[in-house]
Amino acid sequence: EVQLVESGGTLVQAGGSLRLSCTASGLAFGEYAIAWFRQAPEKEHEGLSCISHSHDTTLYSDSVKGRFTTSYDSAGNTVYLQMNSLRVEDTAVYSCAAAPYCVDPGHLYYDGMNYRGKGTLVTVSS
């Protein structure tokens, strides 16, 4: 059984930083592209970033470009989402998901991803 598990979500003040982690069991990160999504209350899932299965290409949505960074740590077999300069509007449940390849995060379809984690809550206070 494939499982993606996110961690690191917490309450943080606006302007602060946070790093989320995505780990997998039953799935090799080298075989799938990994995307980060978020879902704010009463909103649709928003694609934020996508790192290719070879980990040499990462795409970002305009809403997070320059503030968020996605990276892969082979030692821990973990994909990270480093979030800087957090804003109140970044408050959401953040999830990682796997697909065969990356596309522009703005065109990622959450329900179309092969595997999805349950998410971790990030709350940014003013």
PDB file of C-alpha atoms in Angstrom:
ATOM      1  CA  GLU A   1       0.000   0.000   0.000  1.00  0.00           C
ATOM      2  CA  VAL A   2       1.285   3.435  -0.954  1.00  0.00           C
ATOM      3  CA  GLN A   3       1.211   6.121   1.706  1.00  0.00           C
ATOM      4  CA  LEU A   4       2.323   9.727   1.552  1.00  0.00           C
ATOM      5  CA  VAL A   5       2.602  11.428   4.920  1.00  0.00           C
ATOM      6  CA  GLU A   6       3.047  15.130   5.458  1.00  0.00           C
ATOM      7  CA  SER A   7       4.366  16.705   8.630  1.00  0.00           C
ATOM      8  CA  GLY A   8       5.554  20.022   9.963  1.00  0.00           C
ATOM      9  CA  GLY A   9       2.363  22.030   9.926  1.00  0.00           C
ATOM     10  CA  THR A  10       1.814  24.316  12.891  1.00  0.00           C
ATOM     11  CA  LEU A  11       0.838  27.829  13.936  1.00  0.00           C
ATOM     12  CA  VAL A  12       3.301  30.476  12.787  1.00  0.00           C
ATOM     13  CA  GLN A  13       3.295  34.263  12.729  1.00  0.00           C
ATOM     14  CA  ALA A  14       3.091  36.228   9.520  1.00  0.00           C
ATOM     15  CA  GLY A  15       6.562  36.836   8.121  1.00  0.00           C
ATOM     16  CA  GLY A  16       7.870  33.619   9.590  1.00  0.00           C
ATOM     17  CA  SER A  17       9.129  30.432   7.977  1.00  0.00           C
ATOM     18  CA  LEU A  18       8.144  26.798   8.112  1.00  0.00           C
ATOM     19  CA  ARG A  19       9.366  23.611   6.501  1.00  0.00           C
ATOM     20  CA  LEU A  20       6.972  20.817   5.614  1.00  0.00           C
ATOM     21  CA  SER A  21       8.040  17.252   4.941  1.00  0.00           C
ATOM     22  CA  CYS A  22       6.576  14.570   2.725  1.00  0.00           C
ATOM     23  CA  THR A  23       7.644  10.989   3.238  1.00  0.00           C
ATOM     24  CA  ALA A  24       6.505   7.913   1.369  1.00  0.00           C
ATOM     25  CA  SER A  25       6.078   4.222   1.919  1.00  0.00           C
ATOM     26  CA  GLY A  26       5.406   1.778  -0.860  1.00  0.00           C
ATOM     27  CA  LEU A  27       6.515   4.350  -3.427  1.00  0.00           C
ATOM     28  CA  ALA A  28       9.914   5.348  -4.756  1.00  0.00           C
ATOM     29  CA  PHE A  29      10.387   9.091  -5.158  1.00  0.00           C
ATOM     30  CA  GLY A  30      12.667   8.362  -8.094  1.00  0.00           C
ATOM     31  CA  GLU A  31       9.717   6.999 -10.049  1.00  0.00           C
ATOM     32  CA  TYR A  32       7.216   9.779  -9.440  1.00  0.00           C
ATOM     33  CA  ALA A  33       7.044  13.520  -9.603  1.00  0.00           C
ATOM     34  CA  ILE A  34       5.925  15.016  -6.290  1.00  0.00           C
ATOM     35  CA  ALA A  35       3.634  18.001  -6.095  1.00  0.00           C
ATOM     36  CA  TRP A  36       2.573  20.159  -3.180  1.00  0.00           C
ATOM     37  CA  PHE A  37      -1.007  21.396  -2.941  1.00  0.00           C
ATOM     38  CA  ARG A  38      -2.893  23.416  -0.411  1.00  0.00           C
ATOM     39  CA  GLN A  39      -6.541  23.839   0.359  1.00  0.00           C
ATOM     40  CA  ALA A  40      -7.717  26.901   2.235  1.00  0.00           C
ATOM     41  CA  PRO A  41     -11.098  26.827   3.996  1.00  0.00           C
ATOM     42  CA  GLU A  42     -13.952  26.708   1.514  1.00  0.00           C
ATOM     43  CA  LYS A  43     -11.587  26.812  -1.471  1.00  0.00           C
ATOM     44  CA  GLU A  44     -10.428  24.344  -4.092  1.00  0.00           C
ATOM     45  CA  HIS A  45      -7.064  22.632  -3.975  1.00  0.00           C
ATOM     46  CA  GLU A  46      -4.309  24.853  -5.333  1.00  0.00           C
ATOM     47  CA  GLY A  47      -1.176  23.402  -6.939  1.00  0.00           C
ATOM     48  CA  LEU A  48       1.934  25.057  -5.545  1.00  0.00           C
ATOM     49  CA  SER A  49       4.982  23.219  -6.817  1.00  0.00           C
ATOM     50  CA  CYS A  50       6.107  20.101  -8.567  1.00  0.00           C
ATOM     51  CA  ILE A  51       9.519  18.436  -8.471  1.00  0.00           C
ATOM     52  CA  SER A  52      10.333  15.977 -11.243  1.00  0.00           C
ATOM     53  CA  HIS A  53      11.039  12.301 -10.574  1.00  0.00           C
ATOM     54  CA  SER A  54      14.699  12.933 -11.444  1.00  0.00           C
ATOM     55  CA  HIS A  55      14.646  15.841  -8.966  1.00  0.00           C
ATOM     56  CA  ASP A  56      16.379  18.144 -11.430  1.00  0.00           C
ATOM     57  CA  THR A  57      13.392  20.318 -12.292  1.00  0.00           C
ATOM     58  CA  THR A  58      10.996  22.126 -10.006  1.00  0.00           C
ATOM     59  CA  LEU A  59       8.049  24.239 -11.092  1.00  0.00           C
ATOM     60  CA  TYR A  60       6.210  26.777  -8.938  1.00  0.00           C
ATOM     61  CA  SER A  61       2.916  28.573  -9.085  1.00  0.00           C
ATOM     62  CA  ASP A  62       3.009  32.344  -9.299  1.00  0.00           C
ATOM     63  CA  SER A  63       1.430  32.605  -5.847  1.00  0.00           C
ATOM     64  CA  VAL A  64       4.458  31.053  -4.121  1.00  0.00           C
ATOM     65  CA  LYS A  65       7.323  31.594  -6.536  1.00  0.00           C
ATOM     66  CA  GLY A  66      10.197  33.271  -4.734  1.00  0.00           C
ATOM     67  CA  ARG A  67       8.831  32.435  -1.274  1.00  0.00           C
ATOM     68  CA  PHE A  68       8.480  28.642  -1.296  1.00  0.00           C
ATOM     69  CA  THR A  69      11.127  26.106  -2.276  1.00  0.00           C
ATOM     70  CA  THR A  70      10.648  22.403  -2.917  1.00  0.00           C
ATOM     71  CA  SER A  71      13.595  20.066  -2.552  1.00  0.00           C
ATOM     72  CA  TYR A  72      14.396  16.371  -2.298  1.00  0.00           C
ATOM     73  CA  ASP A  73      16.641  14.805   0.300  1.00  0.00           C
ATOM     74  CA  SER A  74      17.850  11.424  -0.910  1.00  0.00           C
ATOM     75  CA  ALA A  75      19.323  10.529   2.480  1.00  0.00           C
ATOM     76  CA  GLY A  76      15.956  10.739   4.159  1.00  0.00           C
ATOM     77  CA  ASN A  77      13.887   9.987   1.081  1.00  0.00           C
ATOM     78  CA  THR A  78      11.885  13.089   1.855  1.00  0.00           C
ATOM     79  CA  VAL A  79      10.491  15.932  -0.211  1.00  0.00           C
ATOM     80  CA  TYR A  80      10.415  19.264   1.563  1.00  0.00           C
ATOM     81  CA  LEU A  81       8.437  22.450   1.116  1.00  0.00           C
ATOM     82  CA  GLN A  82      10.337  25.371   2.613  1.00  0.00           C
ATOM     83  CA  MET A  83       7.967  28.282   3.127  1.00  0.00           C
ATOM     84  CA  ASN A  84       9.336  31.755   3.839  1.00  0.00           C
ATOM     85  CA  SER A  85       7.720  35.153   4.310  1.00  0.00           C
ATOM     86  CA  LEU A  86       4.455  33.487   5.267  1.00  0.00           C
ATOM     87  CA  ARG A  87       1.237  35.452   4.968  1.00  0.00           C
ATOM     88  CA  VAL A  88      -2.129  35.063   6.633  1.00  0.00           C
ATOM     89  CA  GLU A  89      -3.538  33.970   3.277  1.00  0.00           C
ATOM     90  CA  ASP A  90      -1.132  31.012   3.245  1.00  0.00           C
ATOM     91  CA  THR A  91      -3.260  29.401   5.948  1.00  0.00           C
ATOM     92  CA  ALA A  92      -4.386  26.038   4.569  1.00  0.00           C
ATOM     93  CA  VAL A  93      -4.031  22.289   4.710  1.00  0.00           C
ATOM     94  CA  TYR A  94      -0.910  21.383   2.738  1.00  0.00           C
ATOM     95  CA  SER A  95      -0.670  18.035   0.978  1.00  0.00           C
ATOM     96  CA  CYS A  96       1.853  16.242  -1.160  1.00  0.00           C
ATOM     97  CA  ALA A  97       0.856  14.054  -4.062  1.00  0.00           C
ATOM     98  CA  ALA A  98       2.529  11.852  -6.656  1.00  0.00           C
ATOM     99  CA  ALA A  99       2.135  11.683 -10.422  1.00  0.00           C
ATOM    100  CA  PRO A 100       4.207  10.253 -13.281  1.00  0.00           C
ATOM    101  CA  TYR A 101       5.457  13.672 -14.376  1.00  0.00           C
ATOM    102  CA  CYS A 102       5.297  17.371 -13.557  1.00  0.00           C
ATOM    103  CA  VAL A 103       3.209  20.003 -15.246  1.00  0.00           C
ATOM    104  CA  ASP A 104       2.733  23.669 -14.470  1.00  0.00           C
ATOM    105  CA  PRO A 105       1.380  23.666 -10.901  1.00  0.00           C
ATOM    106  CA  GLY A 106      -1.418  25.924 -12.070  1.00  0.00           C
ATOM    107  CA  HIS A 107      -2.622  23.050 -14.210  1.00  0.00           C
ATOM    108  CA  LEU A 108      -2.233  20.306 -11.629  1.00  0.00           C
ATOM    109  CA  TYR A 109      -5.453  18.499 -10.834  1.00  0.00           C
ATOM    110  CA  TYR A 110      -5.477  17.260  -7.243  1.00  0.00           C
ATOM    111  CA  ASP A 111      -8.015  14.494  -7.772  1.00  0.00           C
ATOM    112  CA  GLY A 112      -6.048  13.306 -10.806  1.00  0.00           C
ATOM    113  CA  MET A 113      -2.850  12.625  -8.886  1.00  0.00           C
ATOM    114  CA  ASN A 114      -1.944   8.952  -8.513  1.00  0.00           C
ATOM    115  CA  TYR A 115      -1.391   9.163  -4.742  1.00  0.00           C
ATOM    116  CA  ARG A 116      -2.225  11.860  -2.198  1.00  0.00           C
ATOM    117  CA  GLY A 117      -1.381  12.415   1.436  1.00  0.00           C
ATOM    118  CA  LYS A 118      -3.894  13.502   4.057  1.00  0.00           C
ATOM    119  CA  GLY A 119      -2.251  16.853   4.623  1.00  0.00           C
ATOM    120  CA  THR A 120      -0.884  18.953   7.443  1.00  0.00           C
ATOM    121  CA  LEU A 121      -2.434  22.181   8.714  1.00  0.00           C
ATOM    122  CA  VAL A 122      -0.516  25.437   8.499  1.00  0.00           C
ATOM    123  CA  THR A 123      -2.019  28.408  10.273  1.00  0.00           C
ATOM    124  CA  VAL A 124      -0.455  31.827   9.823  1.00  0.00           C
ATOM    125  CA  SER A 125      -1.469  34.442  12.355  1.00  0.00           C
ATOM    126  CA  SER A 126      -1.270  38.210  11.934  1.00  0.00           C
TER     127      SER A 126
END
